[in-house]
């Protein structure tokens, strides 16, 4: 299966235009995003509108990056009109494919000739199901609970049986490489529906599983609190140190989870996996490089790392705290004001906090993505300074364009991360 190493794609999440730009600049081969309310991150991400799809498709095509629309919620009868409108608009806008799990969406996409990918929410776990969905799709995202051995068996059988999708090419297999895992089977969960009538399968997950819980014996009233473990909150998936085995399983697409996460997360994770795939191809995939990639990945939001179910070594690894254990923390301090391209200087308005020379600053913007620099020179209201505070208009050397919507952050080392 090692031939797949030569053409594996990195598929990155885009929950905002800032994240979209960050993914493209970091080397993503494709991006996936959701529009309106019919996607699994409707609550957690600032989803795009139908009108945004033309801009997304245009930006991706300019960079030779594929664009995939995620439409993978459970669909009810009253969703049919919106579903058809979204898929038709995606085709008209030039989006490359739709990722779906409901048969209604699959059937409609096929009827209008819109390329289709099968979502992990369909829980595809065997070759016969792959064969069935090949009537609809050229790419199938496997269930997250499979081992690499099971993945490899499926990819071998696709080749042996010559299972082809609508395009006439062999069906491609996509798997998750990095990001959040949850206790549910391939993301299908009813916990927040039962507790708050907010369906995770309709994109409204409240993440109840990430909280601490107490267990009470109803007969005797004995109460237990599980020490140091959030027993329904899995650590994040990270396969950077088994990526060679991932590629050898015959997969074609490595998917990064995270449409609800920030642009700097998308940038760093995409860059690390892009570099790792290139290193494997060049036979330069070393323990030293793996350690460095893991350090980089640890800087952005994560709940701790494990390799998921791929190696069959664990039934689950649980987080020991509810939030992120990232080793870096970004603090919002201000917004962009203007840019002076001839001298390479950006102007910002500080809206909170303080900054000073020596600080690490990060700018996140729609047009330039993510940029991080150490502050060596600073002017406050046009006067040279070493510190600045809330309300100051500051200018500093910056290598990329600054726009009014850009956000300025100060980066701190998180001692708890």
PDB file of C-alpha atoms in Angstrom, residues 121-344:
ATOM      1  CA  UNK A 121     -21.383   9.852  10.454  1.00  0.00           C
ATOM      2  CA  UNK A 122     -22.382   7.007   8.110  1.00  0.00           C
ATOM      3  CA  UNK A 123     -20.141   4.679  10.186  1.00  0.00           C
ATOM      4  CA  UNK A 124     -18.659   2.839   7.201  1.00  0.00           C
ATOM      5  CA  UNK A 125     -16.800  -0.079   8.786  1.00  0.00           C
ATOM      6  CA  UNK A 126     -16.559  -2.827   6.153  1.00  0.00           C
ATOM      7  CA  UNK A 127     -15.924  -3.432   2.468  1.00  0.00           C
ATOM      8  CA  UNK A 128     -19.529  -4.339   1.634  1.00  0.00           C
ATOM      9  CA  UNK A 129     -20.711  -0.935   2.846  1.00  0.00           C
ATOM     10  CA  UNK A 130     -17.929   0.702   0.840  1.00  0.00           C
ATOM     11  CA  UNK A 131     -19.194  -1.209  -2.203  1.00  0.00           C
ATOM     12  CA  UNK A 132     -22.751   0.027  -1.557  1.00  0.00           C
ATOM     13  CA  UNK A 133     -21.748   3.682  -1.195  1.00  0.00           C
ATOM     14  CA  UNK A 134     -19.538   3.506  -4.305  1.00  0.00           C
ATOM     15  CA  UNK A 135     -22.789   3.955  -6.237  1.00  0.00           C
ATOM     16  CA  UNK A 136     -22.914   7.478  -4.817  1.00  0.00           C
ATOM     17  CA  UNK A 137     -19.411   8.603  -3.873  1.00  0.00           C
ATOM     18  CA  UNK A 138     -15.784   8.650  -4.959  1.00  0.00           C
ATOM     19  CA  UNK A 139     -14.448   9.285  -1.425  1.00  0.00           C
ATOM     20  CA  UNK A 140     -15.582   7.561   1.775  1.00  0.00           C
ATOM     21  CA  UNK A 141     -14.650   8.684   5.289  1.00  0.00           C
ATOM     22  CA  UNK A 142     -14.379   5.559   7.418  1.00  0.00           C
ATOM     23  CA  UNK A 143     -15.754   5.169  10.944  1.00  0.00           C
ATOM     24  CA  UNK A 144     -13.353   6.536  13.545  1.00  0.00           C
ATOM     25  CA  UNK A 145     -13.310   3.325  15.586  1.00  0.00           C
ATOM     26  CA  UNK A 146     -11.425   1.175  13.062  1.00  0.00           C
ATOM     27  CA  UNK A 147      -7.881  -0.051  13.554  1.00  0.00           C
ATOM     28  CA  UNK A 148      -5.217   0.507  10.898  1.00  0.00           C
ATOM     29  CA  UNK A 149      -5.330  -3.208  10.169  1.00  0.00           C
ATOM     30  CA  UNK A 150      -9.037  -2.935   9.361  1.00  0.00           C
ATOM     31  CA  UNK A 151      -8.423   0.182   7.253  1.00  0.00           C
ATOM     32  CA  UNK A 152      -5.704  -1.618   5.292  1.00  0.00           C
ATOM     33  CA  UNK A 153      -7.981  -4.597   4.655  1.00  0.00           C
ATOM     34  CA  UNK A 154     -10.637  -2.273   3.222  1.00  0.00           C
ATOM     35  CA  UNK A 155      -8.207  -0.445   0.931  1.00  0.00           C
ATOM     36  CA  UNK A 156      -6.757  -3.742  -0.318  1.00  0.00           C
ATOM     37  CA  UNK A 157     -10.218  -5.055  -1.123  1.00  0.00           C
ATOM     38  CA  UNK A 158     -11.103  -1.874  -3.007  1.00  0.00           C
ATOM     39  CA  UNK A 159      -8.117  -2.518  -5.263  1.00  0.00           C
ATOM     40  CA  UNK A 160      -8.698  -6.246  -5.551  1.00  0.00           C
ATOM     41  CA  UNK A 161     -12.394  -5.884  -6.384  1.00  0.00           C
ATOM     42  CA  UNK A 162     -11.789  -2.763  -8.456  1.00  0.00           C
ATOM     43  CA  UNK A 163     -14.549  -0.862  -6.621  1.00  0.00           C
ATOM     44  CA  UNK A 164     -15.058   2.369  -8.507  1.00  0.00           C
ATOM     45  CA  UNK A 165     -17.113   5.462  -7.776  1.00  0.00           C
ATOM     46  CA  UNK A 166     -19.252   7.523 -10.139  1.00  0.00           C
ATOM     47  CA  UNK A 167     -16.141   9.146 -11.664  1.00  0.00           C
ATOM     48  CA  UNK A 168     -14.910   5.765 -12.865  1.00  0.00           C
ATOM     49  CA  UNK A 169     -11.876   5.847 -10.554  1.00  0.00           C
ATOM     50  CA  UNK A 170     -11.199   3.548  -7.618  1.00  0.00           C
ATOM     51  CA  UNK A 171     -12.942   4.698  -4.445  1.00  0.00           C
ATOM     52  CA  UNK A 172     -10.630   6.670  -2.159  1.00  0.00           C
ATOM     53  CA  UNK A 173     -10.544   6.216   1.606  1.00  0.00           C
ATOM     54  CA  UNK A 174     -10.337   9.141   4.024  1.00  0.00           C
ATOM     55  CA  UNK A 175      -9.523   8.922   7.732  1.00  0.00           C
ATOM     56  CA  UNK A 176      -9.155  11.386  10.587  1.00  0.00           C
ATOM     57  CA  UNK A 177      -5.552  12.191  11.465  1.00  0.00           C
ATOM     58  CA  UNK A 178      -5.840  14.855  14.171  1.00  0.00           C
ATOM     59  CA  UNK A 179      -8.320  16.659  16.395  1.00  0.00           C
ATOM     60  CA  UNK A 180     -11.147  16.091  18.834  1.00  0.00           C
ATOM     61  CA  UNK A 181     -12.522  12.639  19.539  1.00  0.00           C
ATOM     62  CA  UNK A 182     -15.694  11.988  21.483  1.00  0.00           C
ATOM     63  CA  UNK A 183     -17.175   8.991  23.212  1.00  0.00           C
ATOM     64  CA  UNK A 184     -19.918   8.611  20.581  1.00  0.00           C
ATOM     65  CA  UNK A 185     -19.775   6.161  17.677  1.00  0.00           C
ATOM     66  CA  UNK A 186     -18.305   8.194  14.789  1.00  0.00           C
ATOM     67  CA  UNK A 187     -19.684  11.374  16.281  1.00  0.00           C
ATOM     68  CA  UNK A 188     -23.299  10.238  16.707  1.00  0.00           C
ATOM     69  CA  UNK A 189     -24.308  11.253  20.225  1.00  0.00           C
ATOM     70  CA  UNK A 190     -27.599  11.830  22.058  1.00  0.00           C
ATOM     71  CA  UNK A 191     -26.293  13.069  25.412  1.00  0.00           C
ATOM     72  CA  UNK A 192     -27.018  16.777  24.987  1.00  0.00           C
ATOM     73  CA  UNK A 193     -30.335  15.947  23.290  1.00  0.00           C
ATOM     74  CA  UNK A 194     -31.454  14.022  26.394  1.00  0.00           C
ATOM     75  CA  UNK A 195     -30.254  16.644  28.850  1.00  0.00           C
ATOM     76  CA  UNK A 196     -30.974  19.937  27.055  1.00  0.00           C
ATOM     77  CA  UNK A 197     -32.966  19.038  23.920  1.00  0.00           C
ATOM     78  CA  UNK A 198     -29.975  20.154  21.828  1.00  0.00           C
ATOM     79  CA  UNK A 199     -29.099  17.479  19.290  1.00  0.00           C
ATOM     80  CA  UNK A 200     -25.427  16.879  18.549  1.00  0.00           C
ATOM     81  CA  UNK A 201     -26.589  15.185  15.357  1.00  0.00           C
ATOM     82  CA  UNK A 202     -28.083  18.503  14.289  1.00  0.00           C
ATOM     83  CA  UNK A 203     -24.894  20.453  15.018  1.00  0.00           C
ATOM     84  CA  UNK A 204     -25.972  21.651  18.486  1.00  0.00           C
ATOM     85  CA  UNK A 205     -23.683  19.615  20.763  1.00  0.00           C
ATOM     86  CA  UNK A 206     -23.277  21.172  24.241  1.00  0.00           C
ATOM     87  CA  UNK A 207     -20.258  18.961  25.026  1.00  0.00           C
ATOM     88  CA  UNK A 208     -21.748  17.525  28.204  1.00  0.00           C
ATOM     89  CA  UNK A 209     -19.171  14.749  27.998  1.00  0.00           C
ATOM     90  CA  UNK A 210     -16.356  17.230  28.671  1.00  0.00           C
ATOM     91  CA  UNK A 211     -17.601  17.890  32.221  1.00  0.00           C
ATOM     92  CA  UNK A 212     -16.739  16.183  35.544  1.00  0.00           C
ATOM     93  CA  UNK A 213     -19.318  13.740  36.896  1.00  0.00           C
ATOM     94  CA  UNK A 214     -20.143  12.193  40.264  1.00  0.00           C
ATOM     95  CA  UNK A 215     -21.427   8.597  40.554  1.00  0.00           C
ATOM     96  CA  UNK A 216     -23.987   7.840  43.306  1.00  0.00           C
ATOM     97  CA  UNK A 217     -25.100   4.405  44.530  1.00  0.00           C
ATOM     98  CA  UNK A 218     -28.878   4.867  44.716  1.00  0.00           C
ATOM     99  CA  UNK A 219     -29.392   2.022  47.218  1.00  0.00           C
ATOM    100  CA  UNK A 220     -26.876   3.127  49.862  1.00  0.00           C
ATOM    101  CA  UNK A 221     -26.221   6.711  48.840  1.00  0.00           C
ATOM    102  CA  UNK A 222     -22.469   6.137  48.485  1.00  0.00           C
ATOM    103  CA  UNK A 223     -20.983   8.812  46.272  1.00  0.00           C
ATOM    104  CA  UNK A 224     -17.837   8.592  44.115  1.00  0.00           C
ATOM    105  CA  UNK A 225     -15.999  11.248  42.172  1.00  0.00           C
ATOM    106  CA  UNK A 226     -13.507   9.851  39.667  1.00  0.00           C
ATOM    107  CA  UNK A 227     -10.076  11.267  40.513  1.00  0.00           C
ATOM    108  CA  UNK A 228      -8.208  13.153  37.801  1.00  0.00           C
ATOM    109  CA  UNK A 229     -10.203  11.851  34.848  1.00  0.00           C
ATOM    110  CA  UNK A 230     -13.108  13.241  32.869  1.00  0.00           C
ATOM    111  CA  UNK A 231     -14.384   9.763  32.135  1.00  0.00           C
ATOM    112  CA  UNK A 232     -16.471  10.650  29.070  1.00  0.00           C
ATOM    113  CA  UNK A 233     -14.027  13.172  27.587  1.00  0.00           C
ATOM    114  CA  UNK A 234     -11.482  11.559  25.289  1.00  0.00           C
ATOM    115  CA  UNK A 235      -8.092  13.098  24.638  1.00  0.00           C
ATOM    116  CA  UNK A 236      -7.518  14.528  21.176  1.00  0.00           C
ATOM    117  CA  UNK A 237      -6.431  12.321  18.300  1.00  0.00           C
ATOM    118  CA  UNK A 238      -2.827  12.810  17.174  1.00  0.00           C
ATOM    119  CA  UNK A 239      -1.221  10.520  14.583  1.00  0.00           C
ATOM    120  CA  UNK A 240       1.914  12.512  13.783  1.00  0.00           C
ATOM    121  CA  UNK A 241       4.106   9.805  15.340  1.00  0.00           C
ATOM    122  CA  UNK A 242       2.399   6.912  13.506  1.00  0.00           C
ATOM    123  CA  UNK A 243       1.858   8.759  10.246  1.00  0.00           C
ATOM    124  CA  UNK A 244       4.030   6.372   8.251  1.00  0.00           C
ATOM    125  CA  UNK A 245       1.740   3.519   9.322  1.00  0.00           C
ATOM    126  CA  UNK A 246      -1.300   5.632   8.432  1.00  0.00           C
ATOM    127  CA  UNK A 247      -0.025   6.160   4.909  1.00  0.00           C
ATOM    128  CA  UNK A 248       0.954   2.512   4.545  1.00  0.00           C
ATOM    129  CA  UNK A 249      -2.659   1.499   5.234  1.00  0.00           C
ATOM    130  CA  UNK A 250      -3.554   2.680   1.739  1.00  0.00           C
ATOM    131  CA  UNK A 251      -5.623   5.748   2.620  1.00  0.00           C
ATOM    132  CA  UNK A 252      -5.807   8.706   0.223  1.00  0.00           C
ATOM    133  CA  UNK A 253      -6.947  11.572   2.477  1.00  0.00           C
ATOM    134  CA  UNK A 254      -5.790  12.660   5.949  1.00  0.00           C
ATOM    135  CA  UNK A 255      -8.501  14.725   7.599  1.00  0.00           C
ATOM    136  CA  UNK A 256      -7.841  17.283  10.333  1.00  0.00           C
ATOM    137  CA  UNK A 257     -10.783  17.875  12.680  1.00  0.00           C
ATOM    138  CA  UNK A 258     -11.449  21.400  13.918  1.00  0.00           C
ATOM    139  CA  UNK A 259     -14.041  23.610  12.207  1.00  0.00           C
ATOM    140  CA  UNK A 260     -14.819  25.021  15.640  1.00  0.00           C
ATOM    141  CA  UNK A 261     -11.188  25.870  16.367  1.00  0.00           C
ATOM    142  CA  UNK A 262      -9.198  28.998  15.605  1.00  0.00           C
ATOM    143  CA  UNK A 263      -7.150  29.968  12.566  1.00  0.00           C
ATOM    144  CA  UNK A 264      -3.826  29.531  14.384  1.00  0.00           C
ATOM    145  CA  UNK A 265      -4.829  25.949  15.279  1.00  0.00           C
ATOM    146  CA  UNK A 266      -5.624  25.255  11.622  1.00  0.00           C
ATOM    147  CA  UNK A 267      -2.352  26.823  10.511  1.00  0.00           C
ATOM    148  CA  UNK A 268      -0.064  24.917  12.863  1.00  0.00           C
ATOM    149  CA  UNK A 269      -1.761  21.526  12.513  1.00  0.00           C
ATOM    150  CA  UNK A 270      -1.923  21.727   8.722  1.00  0.00           C
ATOM    151  CA  UNK A 271       1.716  22.780   8.484  1.00  0.00           C
ATOM    152  CA  UNK A 272       2.919  19.983  10.774  1.00  0.00           C
ATOM    153  CA  UNK A 273       1.083  17.224   8.924  1.00  0.00           C
ATOM    154  CA  UNK A 274       2.084  18.621   5.528  1.00  0.00           C
ATOM    155  CA  UNK A 275       5.723  18.592   6.617  1.00  0.00           C
ATOM    156  CA  UNK A 276       5.403  15.097   8.080  1.00  0.00           C
ATOM    157  CA  UNK A 277       3.925  13.643   4.881  1.00  0.00           C
ATOM    158  CA  UNK A 278       6.721  15.247   2.866  1.00  0.00           C
ATOM    159  CA  UNK A 279       9.315  13.858   5.293  1.00  0.00           C
ATOM    160  CA  UNK A 280       7.891  10.343   4.928  1.00  0.00           C
ATOM    161  CA  UNK A 281       8.057  10.577   1.139  1.00  0.00           C
ATOM    162  CA  UNK A 282      11.652  11.818   1.346  1.00  0.00           C
ATOM    163  CA  UNK A 283      12.604   9.101   3.871  1.00  0.00           C
ATOM    164  CA  UNK A 284      13.423  11.820   6.419  1.00  0.00           C
ATOM    165  CA  UNK A 285      10.744  10.961   8.978  1.00  0.00           C
ATOM    166  CA  UNK A 286      12.825  10.861  12.166  1.00  0.00           C
ATOM    167  CA  UNK A 287      12.107  10.727  15.924  1.00  0.00           C
ATOM    168  CA  UNK A 288      13.692  14.170  16.286  1.00  0.00           C
ATOM    169  CA  UNK A 289      11.307  15.685  13.736  1.00  0.00           C
ATOM    170  CA  UNK A 290       8.338  13.920  15.311  1.00  0.00           C
ATOM    171  CA  UNK A 291       9.224  15.417  18.703  1.00  0.00           C
ATOM    172  CA  UNK A 292       9.415  18.889  17.168  1.00  0.00           C
ATOM    173  CA  UNK A 293       6.049  18.501  15.423  1.00  0.00           C
ATOM    174  CA  UNK A 294       4.439  17.346  18.658  1.00  0.00           C
ATOM    175  CA  UNK A 295       5.829  20.393  20.450  1.00  0.00           C
ATOM    176  CA  UNK A 296       4.310  22.615  17.781  1.00  0.00           C
ATOM    177  CA  UNK A 297       0.968  20.805  17.938  1.00  0.00           C
ATOM    178  CA  UNK A 298       0.962  21.172  21.723  1.00  0.00           C
ATOM    179  CA  UNK A 299       1.057  24.971  21.421  1.00  0.00           C
ATOM    180  CA  UNK A 300      -2.522  25.201  20.164  1.00  0.00           C
ATOM    181  CA  UNK A 301      -5.811  23.971  21.622  1.00  0.00           C
ATOM    182  CA  UNK A 302      -5.725  20.317  22.660  1.00  0.00           C
ATOM    183  CA  UNK A 303      -6.987  18.063  25.450  1.00  0.00           C
ATOM    184  CA  UNK A 304      -3.851  15.940  25.468  1.00  0.00           C
ATOM    185  CA  UNK A 305      -2.958  13.464  22.734  1.00  0.00           C
ATOM    186  CA  UNK A 306      -3.357   9.766  21.935  1.00  0.00           C
ATOM    187  CA  UNK A 307      -3.394   7.774  18.697  1.00  0.00           C
ATOM    188  CA  UNK A 308      -7.078   6.861  18.848  1.00  0.00           C
ATOM    189  CA  UNK A 309      -8.139   3.320  18.032  1.00  0.00           C
ATOM    190  CA  UNK A 310      -5.731   2.850  15.132  1.00  0.00           C
ATOM    191  CA  UNK A 311      -3.203   0.616  16.902  1.00  0.00           C
ATOM    192  CA  UNK A 312      -5.700  -1.226  19.065  1.00  0.00           C
ATOM    193  CA  UNK A 313      -3.687  -0.553  22.212  1.00  0.00           C
ATOM    194  CA  UNK A 314      -6.351   1.245  24.263  1.00  0.00           C
ATOM    195  CA  UNK A 315     -10.083   1.256  24.649  1.00  0.00           C
ATOM    196  CA  UNK A 316      -9.858   4.949  25.409  1.00  0.00           C
ATOM    197  CA  UNK A 317      -7.719   7.614  27.003  1.00  0.00           C
ATOM    198  CA  UNK A 318      -9.529  10.247  29.025  1.00  0.00           C
ATOM    199  CA  UNK A 319      -8.677  13.875  29.642  1.00  0.00           C
ATOM    200  CA  UNK A 320      -7.722  14.959  33.166  1.00  0.00           C
ATOM    201  CA  UNK A 321      -9.225  18.451  32.848  1.00  0.00           C
ATOM    202  CA  UNK A 322     -12.132  19.945  30.885  1.00  0.00           C
ATOM    203  CA  UNK A 323     -10.349  22.445  28.650  1.00  0.00           C
ATOM    204  CA  UNK A 324      -7.202  22.859  26.638  1.00  0.00           C
ATOM    205  CA  UNK A 325      -3.711  21.896  27.788  1.00  0.00           C
ATOM    206  CA  UNK A 326      -2.044  23.969  25.067  1.00  0.00           C
ATOM    207  CA  UNK A 327       1.459  25.141  25.955  1.00  0.00           C
ATOM    208  CA  UNK A 328       0.769  28.596  24.509  1.00  0.00           C
ATOM    209  CA  UNK A 329      -2.109  30.941  25.200  1.00  0.00           C
ATOM    210  CA  UNK A 330      -3.165  33.842  22.988  1.00  0.00           C
ATOM    211  CA  UNK A 331      -4.583  36.974  24.606  1.00  0.00           C
ATOM    212  CA  UNK A 332      -6.604  39.387  22.486  1.00  0.00           C
ATOM    213  CA  UNK A 333      -5.189  42.912  22.765  1.00  0.00           C
ATOM    214  CA  UNK A 334      -6.368  44.917  19.767  1.00  0.00           C
ATOM    215  CA  UNK A 335      -7.378  45.242  16.137  1.00  0.00           C
ATOM    216  CA  UNK A 336      -5.804  46.352  12.883  1.00  0.00           C
ATOM    217  CA  UNK A 337      -6.142  49.958  11.752  1.00  0.00           C
ATOM    218  CA  UNK A 338      -4.009  50.472   8.629  1.00  0.00           C
ATOM    219  CA  UNK A 339      -0.896  49.303   6.809  1.00  0.00           C
ATOM    220  CA  UNK A 340       2.008  51.222   5.269  1.00  0.00           C
ATOM    221  CA  UNK A 341       3.336  48.889   2.548  1.00  0.00           C
ATOM    222  CA  UNK A 342       6.298  51.049   1.457  1.00  0.00           C
ATOM    223  CA  UNK A 343       7.891  50.822   4.906  1.00  0.00           C
ATOM    224  CA  UNK A 344       6.347  47.517   6.048  1.00  0.00           C
TER     225      UNK A 344
END
